PDB file of C-alpha atoms and ligand atoms in Angstrom:
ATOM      1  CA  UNK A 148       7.766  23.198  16.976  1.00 94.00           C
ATOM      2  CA  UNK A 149       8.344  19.586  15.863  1.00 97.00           C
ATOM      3  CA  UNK A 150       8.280  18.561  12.185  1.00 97.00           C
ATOM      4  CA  UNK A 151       8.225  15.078  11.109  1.00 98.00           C
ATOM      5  CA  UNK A 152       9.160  13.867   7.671  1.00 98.00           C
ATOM      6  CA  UNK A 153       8.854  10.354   6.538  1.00 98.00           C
ATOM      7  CA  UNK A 154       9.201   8.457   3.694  1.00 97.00           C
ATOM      8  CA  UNK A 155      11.639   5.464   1.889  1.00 96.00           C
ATOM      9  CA  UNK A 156      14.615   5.793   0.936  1.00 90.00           C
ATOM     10  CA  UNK A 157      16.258   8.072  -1.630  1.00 90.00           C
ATOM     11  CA  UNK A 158      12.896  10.352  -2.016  1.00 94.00           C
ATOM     12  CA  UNK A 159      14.297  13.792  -0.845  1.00 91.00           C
ATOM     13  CA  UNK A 160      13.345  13.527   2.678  1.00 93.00           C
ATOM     14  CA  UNK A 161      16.788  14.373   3.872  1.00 93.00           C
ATOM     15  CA  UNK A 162      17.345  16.987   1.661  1.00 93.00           C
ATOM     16  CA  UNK A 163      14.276  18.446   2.670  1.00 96.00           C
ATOM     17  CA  UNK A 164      15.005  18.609   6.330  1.00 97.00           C
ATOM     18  CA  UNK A 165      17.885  19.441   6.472  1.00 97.00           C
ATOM     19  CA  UNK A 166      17.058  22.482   4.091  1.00 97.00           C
ATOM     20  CA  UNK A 167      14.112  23.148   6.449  1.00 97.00           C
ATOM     21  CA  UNK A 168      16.023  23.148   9.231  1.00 97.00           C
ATOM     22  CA  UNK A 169      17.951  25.477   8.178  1.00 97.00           C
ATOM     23  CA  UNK A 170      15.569  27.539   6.681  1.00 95.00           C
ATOM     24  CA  UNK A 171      13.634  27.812  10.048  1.00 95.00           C
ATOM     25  CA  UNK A 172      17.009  27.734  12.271  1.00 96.00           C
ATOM     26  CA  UNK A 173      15.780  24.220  13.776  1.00 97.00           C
ATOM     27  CA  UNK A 174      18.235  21.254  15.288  1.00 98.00           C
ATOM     28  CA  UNK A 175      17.877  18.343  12.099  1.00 98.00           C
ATOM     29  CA  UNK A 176      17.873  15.011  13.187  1.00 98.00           C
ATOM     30  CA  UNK A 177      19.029  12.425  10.779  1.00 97.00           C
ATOM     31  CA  UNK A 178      17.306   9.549  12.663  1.00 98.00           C
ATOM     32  CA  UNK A 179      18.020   7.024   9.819  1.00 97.00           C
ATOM     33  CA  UNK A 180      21.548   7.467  11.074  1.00 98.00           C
ATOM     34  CA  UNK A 181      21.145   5.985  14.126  1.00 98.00           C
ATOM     35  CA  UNK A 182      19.755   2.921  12.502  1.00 98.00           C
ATOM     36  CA  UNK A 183      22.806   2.905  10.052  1.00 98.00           C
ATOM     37  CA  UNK A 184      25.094   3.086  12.875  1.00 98.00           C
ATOM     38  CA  UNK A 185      23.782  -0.048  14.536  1.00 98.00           C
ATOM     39  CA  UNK A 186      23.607  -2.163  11.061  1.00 98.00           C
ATOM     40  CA  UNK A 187      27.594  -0.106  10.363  1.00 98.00           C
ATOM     41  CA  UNK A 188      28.565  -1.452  14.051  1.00 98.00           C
ATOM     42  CA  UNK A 189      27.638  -5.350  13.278  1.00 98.00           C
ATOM     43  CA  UNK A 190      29.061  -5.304   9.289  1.00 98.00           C
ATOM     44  CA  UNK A 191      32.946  -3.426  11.034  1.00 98.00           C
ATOM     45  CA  UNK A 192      32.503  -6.796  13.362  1.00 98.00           C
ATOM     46  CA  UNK A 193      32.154  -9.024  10.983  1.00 98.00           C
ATOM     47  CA  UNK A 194      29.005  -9.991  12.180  1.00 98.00           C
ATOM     48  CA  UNK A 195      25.479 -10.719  10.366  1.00 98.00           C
ATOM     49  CA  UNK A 196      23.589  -7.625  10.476  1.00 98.00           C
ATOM     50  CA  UNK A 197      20.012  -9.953  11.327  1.00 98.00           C
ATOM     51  CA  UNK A 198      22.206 -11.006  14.225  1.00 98.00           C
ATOM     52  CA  UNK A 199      19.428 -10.302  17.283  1.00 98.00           C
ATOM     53  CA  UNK A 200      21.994 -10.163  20.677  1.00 98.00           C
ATOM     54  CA  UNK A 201      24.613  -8.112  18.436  1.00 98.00           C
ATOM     55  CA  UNK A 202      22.358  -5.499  17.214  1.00 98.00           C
ATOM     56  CA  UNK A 203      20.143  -5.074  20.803  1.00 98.00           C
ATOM     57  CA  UNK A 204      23.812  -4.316  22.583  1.00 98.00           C
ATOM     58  CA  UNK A 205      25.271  -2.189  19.731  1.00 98.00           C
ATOM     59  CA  UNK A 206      21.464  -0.075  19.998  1.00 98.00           C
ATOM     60  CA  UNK A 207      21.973   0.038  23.896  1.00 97.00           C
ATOM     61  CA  UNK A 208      25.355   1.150  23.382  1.00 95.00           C
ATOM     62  CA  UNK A 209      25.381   3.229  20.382  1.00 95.00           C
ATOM     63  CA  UNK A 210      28.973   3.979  19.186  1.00 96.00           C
ATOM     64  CA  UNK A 211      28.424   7.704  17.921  1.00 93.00           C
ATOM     65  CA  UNK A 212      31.567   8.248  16.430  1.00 96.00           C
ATOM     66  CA  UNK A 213      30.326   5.378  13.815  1.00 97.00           C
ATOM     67  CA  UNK A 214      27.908   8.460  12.510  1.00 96.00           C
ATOM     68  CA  UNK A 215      31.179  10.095  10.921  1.00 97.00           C
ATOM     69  CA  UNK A 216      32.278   6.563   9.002  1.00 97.00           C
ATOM     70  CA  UNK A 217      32.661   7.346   5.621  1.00 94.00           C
ATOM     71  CA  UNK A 218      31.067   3.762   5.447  1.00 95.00           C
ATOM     72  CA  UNK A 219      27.583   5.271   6.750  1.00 96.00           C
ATOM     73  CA  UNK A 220      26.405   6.304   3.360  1.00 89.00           C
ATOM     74  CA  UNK A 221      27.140   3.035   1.141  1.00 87.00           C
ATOM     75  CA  UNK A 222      24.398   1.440   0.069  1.00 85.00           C
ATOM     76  CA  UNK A 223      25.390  -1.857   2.456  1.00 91.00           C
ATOM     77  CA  UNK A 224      25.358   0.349   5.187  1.00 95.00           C
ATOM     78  CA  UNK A 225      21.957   1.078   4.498  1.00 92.00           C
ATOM     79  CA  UNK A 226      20.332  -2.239   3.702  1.00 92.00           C
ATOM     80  CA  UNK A 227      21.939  -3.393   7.242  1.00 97.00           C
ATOM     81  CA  UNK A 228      20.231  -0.850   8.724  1.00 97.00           C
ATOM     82  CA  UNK A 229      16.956  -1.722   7.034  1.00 94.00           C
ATOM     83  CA  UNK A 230      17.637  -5.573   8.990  1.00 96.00           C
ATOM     84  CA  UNK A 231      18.052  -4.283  12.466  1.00 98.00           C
ATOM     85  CA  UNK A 232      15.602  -1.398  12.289  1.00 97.00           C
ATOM     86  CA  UNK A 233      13.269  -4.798  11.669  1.00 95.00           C
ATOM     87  CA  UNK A 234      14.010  -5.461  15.656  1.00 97.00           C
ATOM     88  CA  UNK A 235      11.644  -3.827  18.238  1.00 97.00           C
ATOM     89  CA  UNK A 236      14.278  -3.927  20.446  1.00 97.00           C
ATOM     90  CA  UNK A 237      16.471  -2.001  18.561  1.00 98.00           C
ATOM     91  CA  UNK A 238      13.857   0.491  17.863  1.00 97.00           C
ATOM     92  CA  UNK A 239      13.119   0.992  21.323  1.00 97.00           C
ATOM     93  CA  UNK A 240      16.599   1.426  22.382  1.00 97.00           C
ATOM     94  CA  UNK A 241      16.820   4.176  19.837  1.00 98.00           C
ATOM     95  CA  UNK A 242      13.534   5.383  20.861  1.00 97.00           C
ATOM     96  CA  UNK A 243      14.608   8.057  23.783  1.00 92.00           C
ATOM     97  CA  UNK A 244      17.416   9.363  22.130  1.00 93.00           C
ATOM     98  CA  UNK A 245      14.548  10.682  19.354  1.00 98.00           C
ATOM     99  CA  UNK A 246      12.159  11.744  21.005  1.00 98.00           C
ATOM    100  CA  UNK A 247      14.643  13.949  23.729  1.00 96.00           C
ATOM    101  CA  UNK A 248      15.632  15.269  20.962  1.00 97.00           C
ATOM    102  CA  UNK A 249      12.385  16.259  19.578  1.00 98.00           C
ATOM    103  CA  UNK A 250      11.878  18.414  22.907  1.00 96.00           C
ATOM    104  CA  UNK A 251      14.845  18.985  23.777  1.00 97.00           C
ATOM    105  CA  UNK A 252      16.541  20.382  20.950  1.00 97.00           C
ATOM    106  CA  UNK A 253      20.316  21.328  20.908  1.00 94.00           C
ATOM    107  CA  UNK A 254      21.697  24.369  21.224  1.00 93.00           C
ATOM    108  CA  UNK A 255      18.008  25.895  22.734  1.00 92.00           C
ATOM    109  CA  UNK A 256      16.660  26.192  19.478  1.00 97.00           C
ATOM    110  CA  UNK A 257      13.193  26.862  19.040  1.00 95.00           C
ATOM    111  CA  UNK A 258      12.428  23.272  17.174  1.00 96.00           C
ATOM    112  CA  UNK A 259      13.696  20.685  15.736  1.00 98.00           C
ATOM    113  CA  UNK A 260      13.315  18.394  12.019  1.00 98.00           C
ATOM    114  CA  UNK A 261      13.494  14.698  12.298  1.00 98.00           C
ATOM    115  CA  UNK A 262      13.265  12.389   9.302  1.00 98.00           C
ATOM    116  CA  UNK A 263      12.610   8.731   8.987  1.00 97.00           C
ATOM    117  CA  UNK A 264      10.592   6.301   8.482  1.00 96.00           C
ATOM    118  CA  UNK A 265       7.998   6.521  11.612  1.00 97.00           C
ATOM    119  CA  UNK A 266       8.828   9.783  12.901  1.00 98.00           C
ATOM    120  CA  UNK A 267       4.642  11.276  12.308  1.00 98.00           C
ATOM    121  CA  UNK A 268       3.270   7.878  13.593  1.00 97.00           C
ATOM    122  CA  UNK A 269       5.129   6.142  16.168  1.00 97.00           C
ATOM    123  CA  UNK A 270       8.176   8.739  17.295  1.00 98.00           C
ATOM    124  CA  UNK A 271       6.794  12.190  17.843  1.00 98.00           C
ATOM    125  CA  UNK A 272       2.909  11.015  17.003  1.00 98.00           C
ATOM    126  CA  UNK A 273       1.676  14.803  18.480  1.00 97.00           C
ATOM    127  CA  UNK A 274       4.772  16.566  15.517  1.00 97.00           C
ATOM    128  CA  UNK A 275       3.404  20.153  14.746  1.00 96.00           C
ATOM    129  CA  UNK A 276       3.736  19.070  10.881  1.00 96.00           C
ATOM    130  CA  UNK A 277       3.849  16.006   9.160  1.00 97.00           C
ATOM    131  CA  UNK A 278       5.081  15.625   5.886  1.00 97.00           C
ATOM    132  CA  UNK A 279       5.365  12.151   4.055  1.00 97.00           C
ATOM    133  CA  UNK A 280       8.058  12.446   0.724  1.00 96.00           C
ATOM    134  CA  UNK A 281       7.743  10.047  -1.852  1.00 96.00           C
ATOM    135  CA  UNK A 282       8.864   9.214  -5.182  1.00 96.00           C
ATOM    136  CA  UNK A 283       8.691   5.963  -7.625  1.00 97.00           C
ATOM    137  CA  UNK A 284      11.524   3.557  -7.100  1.00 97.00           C
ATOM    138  CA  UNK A 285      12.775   4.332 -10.869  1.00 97.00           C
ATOM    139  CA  UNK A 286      13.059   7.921  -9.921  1.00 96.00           C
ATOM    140  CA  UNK A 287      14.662   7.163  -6.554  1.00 96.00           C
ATOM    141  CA  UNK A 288      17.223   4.214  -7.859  1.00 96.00           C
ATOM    142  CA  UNK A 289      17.952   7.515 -10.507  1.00 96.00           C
ATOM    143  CA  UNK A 290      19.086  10.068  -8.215  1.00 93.00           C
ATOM    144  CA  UNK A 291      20.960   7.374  -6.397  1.00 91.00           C
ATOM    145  CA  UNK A 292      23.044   5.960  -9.084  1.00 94.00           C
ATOM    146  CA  UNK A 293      23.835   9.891 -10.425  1.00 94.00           C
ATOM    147  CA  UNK A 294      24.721  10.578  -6.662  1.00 88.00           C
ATOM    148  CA  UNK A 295      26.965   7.443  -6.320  1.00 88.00           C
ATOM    149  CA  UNK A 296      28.349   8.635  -9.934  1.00 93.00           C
ATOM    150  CA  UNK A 297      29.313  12.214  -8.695  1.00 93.00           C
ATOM    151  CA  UNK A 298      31.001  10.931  -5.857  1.00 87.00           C
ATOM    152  CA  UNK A 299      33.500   9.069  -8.515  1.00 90.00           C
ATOM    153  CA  UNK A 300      31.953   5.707  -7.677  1.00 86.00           C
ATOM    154  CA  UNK A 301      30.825   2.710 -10.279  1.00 90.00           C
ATOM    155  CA  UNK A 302      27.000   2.488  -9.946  1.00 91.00           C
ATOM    156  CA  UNK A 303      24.495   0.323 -11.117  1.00 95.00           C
ATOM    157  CA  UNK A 304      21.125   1.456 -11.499  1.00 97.00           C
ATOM    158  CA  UNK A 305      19.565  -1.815 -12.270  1.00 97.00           C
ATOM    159  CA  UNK A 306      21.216  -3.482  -8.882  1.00 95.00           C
ATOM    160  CA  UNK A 307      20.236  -0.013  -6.954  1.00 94.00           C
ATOM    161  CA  UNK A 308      16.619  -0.356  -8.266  1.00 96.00           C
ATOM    162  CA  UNK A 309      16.483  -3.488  -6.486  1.00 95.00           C
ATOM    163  CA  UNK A 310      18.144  -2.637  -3.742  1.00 92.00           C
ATOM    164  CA  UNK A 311      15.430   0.095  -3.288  1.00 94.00           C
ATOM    165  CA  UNK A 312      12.470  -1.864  -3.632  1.00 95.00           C
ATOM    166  CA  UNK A 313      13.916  -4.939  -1.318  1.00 94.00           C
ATOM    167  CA  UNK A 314      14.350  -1.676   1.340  1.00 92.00           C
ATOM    168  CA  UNK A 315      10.716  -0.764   0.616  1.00 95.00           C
ATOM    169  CA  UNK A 316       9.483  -3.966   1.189  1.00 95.00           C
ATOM    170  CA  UNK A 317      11.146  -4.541   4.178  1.00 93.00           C
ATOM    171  CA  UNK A 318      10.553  -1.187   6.004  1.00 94.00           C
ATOM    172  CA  UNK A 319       6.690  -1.577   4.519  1.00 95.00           C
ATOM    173  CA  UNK A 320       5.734  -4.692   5.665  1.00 95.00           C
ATOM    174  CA  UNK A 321       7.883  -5.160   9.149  1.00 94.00           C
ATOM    175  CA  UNK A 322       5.539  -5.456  12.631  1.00 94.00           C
ATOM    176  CA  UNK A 323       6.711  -3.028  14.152  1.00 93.00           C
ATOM    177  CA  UNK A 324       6.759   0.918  13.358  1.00 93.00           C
ATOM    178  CA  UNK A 325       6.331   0.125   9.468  1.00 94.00           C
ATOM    179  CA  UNK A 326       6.716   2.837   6.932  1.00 95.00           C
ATOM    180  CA  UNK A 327       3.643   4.263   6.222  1.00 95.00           C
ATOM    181  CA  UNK A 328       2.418   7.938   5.845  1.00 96.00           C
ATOM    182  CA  UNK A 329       0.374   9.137   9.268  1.00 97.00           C
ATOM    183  CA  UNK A 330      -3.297   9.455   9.058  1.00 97.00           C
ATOM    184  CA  UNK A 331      -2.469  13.785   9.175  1.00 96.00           C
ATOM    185  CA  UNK A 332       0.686  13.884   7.225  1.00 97.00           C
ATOM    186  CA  UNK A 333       1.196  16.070   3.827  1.00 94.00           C
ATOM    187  CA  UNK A 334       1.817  13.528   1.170  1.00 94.00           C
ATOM    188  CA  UNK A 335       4.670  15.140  -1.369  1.00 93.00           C
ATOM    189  CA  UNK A 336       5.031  13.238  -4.378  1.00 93.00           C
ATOM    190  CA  UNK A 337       8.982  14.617  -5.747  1.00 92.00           C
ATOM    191  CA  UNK A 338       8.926  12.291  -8.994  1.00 93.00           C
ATOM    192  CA  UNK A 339       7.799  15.353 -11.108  1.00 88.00           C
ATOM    193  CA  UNK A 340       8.784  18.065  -8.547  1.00 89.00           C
ATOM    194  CA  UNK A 341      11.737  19.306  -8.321  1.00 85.00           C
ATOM    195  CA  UNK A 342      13.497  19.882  -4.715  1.00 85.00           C
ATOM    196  CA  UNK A 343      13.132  23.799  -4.924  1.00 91.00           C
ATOM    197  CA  UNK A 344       9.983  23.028  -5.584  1.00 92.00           C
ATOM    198  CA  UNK A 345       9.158  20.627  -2.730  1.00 91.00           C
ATOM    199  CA  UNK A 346      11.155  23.521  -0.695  1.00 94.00           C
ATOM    200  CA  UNK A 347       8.645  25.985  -1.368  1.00 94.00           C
ATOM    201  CA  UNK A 348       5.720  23.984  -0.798  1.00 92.00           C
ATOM    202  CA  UNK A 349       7.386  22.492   2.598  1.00 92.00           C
ATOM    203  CA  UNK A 350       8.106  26.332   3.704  1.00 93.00           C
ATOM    204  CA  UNK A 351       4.616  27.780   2.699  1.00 93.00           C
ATOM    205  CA  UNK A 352       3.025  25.267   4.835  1.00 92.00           C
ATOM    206  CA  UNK A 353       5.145  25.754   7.762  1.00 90.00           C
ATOM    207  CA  UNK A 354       4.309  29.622   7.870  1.00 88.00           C
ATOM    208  CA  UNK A 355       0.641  29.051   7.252  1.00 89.00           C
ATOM    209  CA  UNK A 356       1.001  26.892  11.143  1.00 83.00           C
TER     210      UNK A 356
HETATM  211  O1  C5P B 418      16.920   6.883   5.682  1.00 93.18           O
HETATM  212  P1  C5P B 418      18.016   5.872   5.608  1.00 93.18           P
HETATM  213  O2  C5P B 418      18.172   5.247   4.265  1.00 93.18           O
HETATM  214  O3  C5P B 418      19.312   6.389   6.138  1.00 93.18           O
HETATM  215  O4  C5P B 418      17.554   4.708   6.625  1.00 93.18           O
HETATM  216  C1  C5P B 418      18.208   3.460   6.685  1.00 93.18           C
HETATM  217  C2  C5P B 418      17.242   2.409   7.210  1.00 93.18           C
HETATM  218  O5  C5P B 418      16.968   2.671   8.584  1.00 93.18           O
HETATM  219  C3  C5P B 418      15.872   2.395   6.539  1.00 93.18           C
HETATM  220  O6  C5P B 418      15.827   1.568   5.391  1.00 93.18           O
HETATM  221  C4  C5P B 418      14.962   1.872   7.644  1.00 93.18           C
HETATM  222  O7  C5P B 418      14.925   0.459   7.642  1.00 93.18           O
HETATM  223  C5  C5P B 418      15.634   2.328   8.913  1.00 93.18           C
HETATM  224  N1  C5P B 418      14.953   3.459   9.543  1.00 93.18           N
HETATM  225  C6  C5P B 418      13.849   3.189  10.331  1.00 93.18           C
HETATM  226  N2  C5P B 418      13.231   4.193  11.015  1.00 93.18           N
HETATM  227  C7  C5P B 418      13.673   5.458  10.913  1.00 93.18           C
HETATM  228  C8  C5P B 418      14.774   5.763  10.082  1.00 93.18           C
HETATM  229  C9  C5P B 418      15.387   4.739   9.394  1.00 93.18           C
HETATM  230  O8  C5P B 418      13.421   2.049  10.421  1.00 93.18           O
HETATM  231  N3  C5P B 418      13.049   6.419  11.622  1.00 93.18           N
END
């Protein structure tokens, strides 16, 4: 069993999964990770993340211990991954490591949750379930400034806002594998719903399969 969640950034998708995953004692794939680690890789080498040669060797080569950088999570982390996940090449060096995963879970388990940004349409296209998480940018930039705040960091939610909808924008309208929801994906709007909530639904529609 495969199940594909997609959606932009800060909507609950991750959450979700990884709650799923659990839930249904499934390998979790964070596969916006991967993307983070190439886009980490170039900003440690003082390089510019749209840097084309840098980011095709650092996807060919991907350093995993940059997955445990505390760096991984900051917000610059994240809109350098957003540059090189623009690069087909990069996305097709990542491409493999995805979709073995996807069939090949670790550990033997029974199936696995990936989330993303094209897992339902371009990575595992044949997923048992597709769900698509979204929220409004307000609500996202929210829950990212009061996460940034809990972790004892300054935020700003008027610089996050725009930091989410240049992300959007950029992950909408690239050529290749853009974020959009698959034709047979469950659309889950979380603006009004609460993640128990979205939990519930998520798991009701898995046992119905
Ligand atoms: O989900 P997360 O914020 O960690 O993703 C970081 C960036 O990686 C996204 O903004 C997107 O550009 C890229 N990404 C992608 N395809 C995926 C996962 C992430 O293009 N499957």
């Amino acid at each position: 069993m495969i199940i594909a969640i997609d959606g932009p950034a800060a909507a609950g998708k991750g959450t979700l999964a990884k709650r799923l995953a659990k839930e249904l004692g499934y390998a979790y794939l964070d596969t916006g990770a991967l993307y983070r680690a190439v886009g980490l890789a170039a900003l440690k080498a003082g390089v510019d993340p749209k840097d084309n040669a840098f980011a095709e060797a650092a996807s060919a080569d991907l350093d995993l211990s940059l997955l445990e950088a505390p760096e991984l999570r900051h917000e610059a982390t994240g809109t350098a991954a957003s540059h090189v996940a623009a690069m087909p090449v990069v996305r097709s060096n990542l491409l493999n490591f995805q979709r073995n995963y996807a069939s090949n879970p670790p550990g033997g388990v029974e199936g696995a949750v990936l989330d993303g940004r094209d897992i339902g349409t371009v990575v595992c296209p044949d997923a048992d379930l597709k769900l698509f998480v979204t929220a409004s940018a307000e609500e996202r930039a929210r829950r990212r400034t009061a996460e940034q705040e809990s972790r004892g960091e300054v935020a700003d939610f008027e610089a996050i806002l725009a930091d989410v909808k240049a992300r959007d924008e950029r992950d909408m309208n690239r050529a290749e594998a853009p974020l959009k929801p698959a034709e047979d994906a469950l659309l889950l709007d979380t603006t009004l719903l609460d993640i128990d909530a979205v939990f519930q639904r998520a798991v009701a529609v898995v046992r119905e399969r």
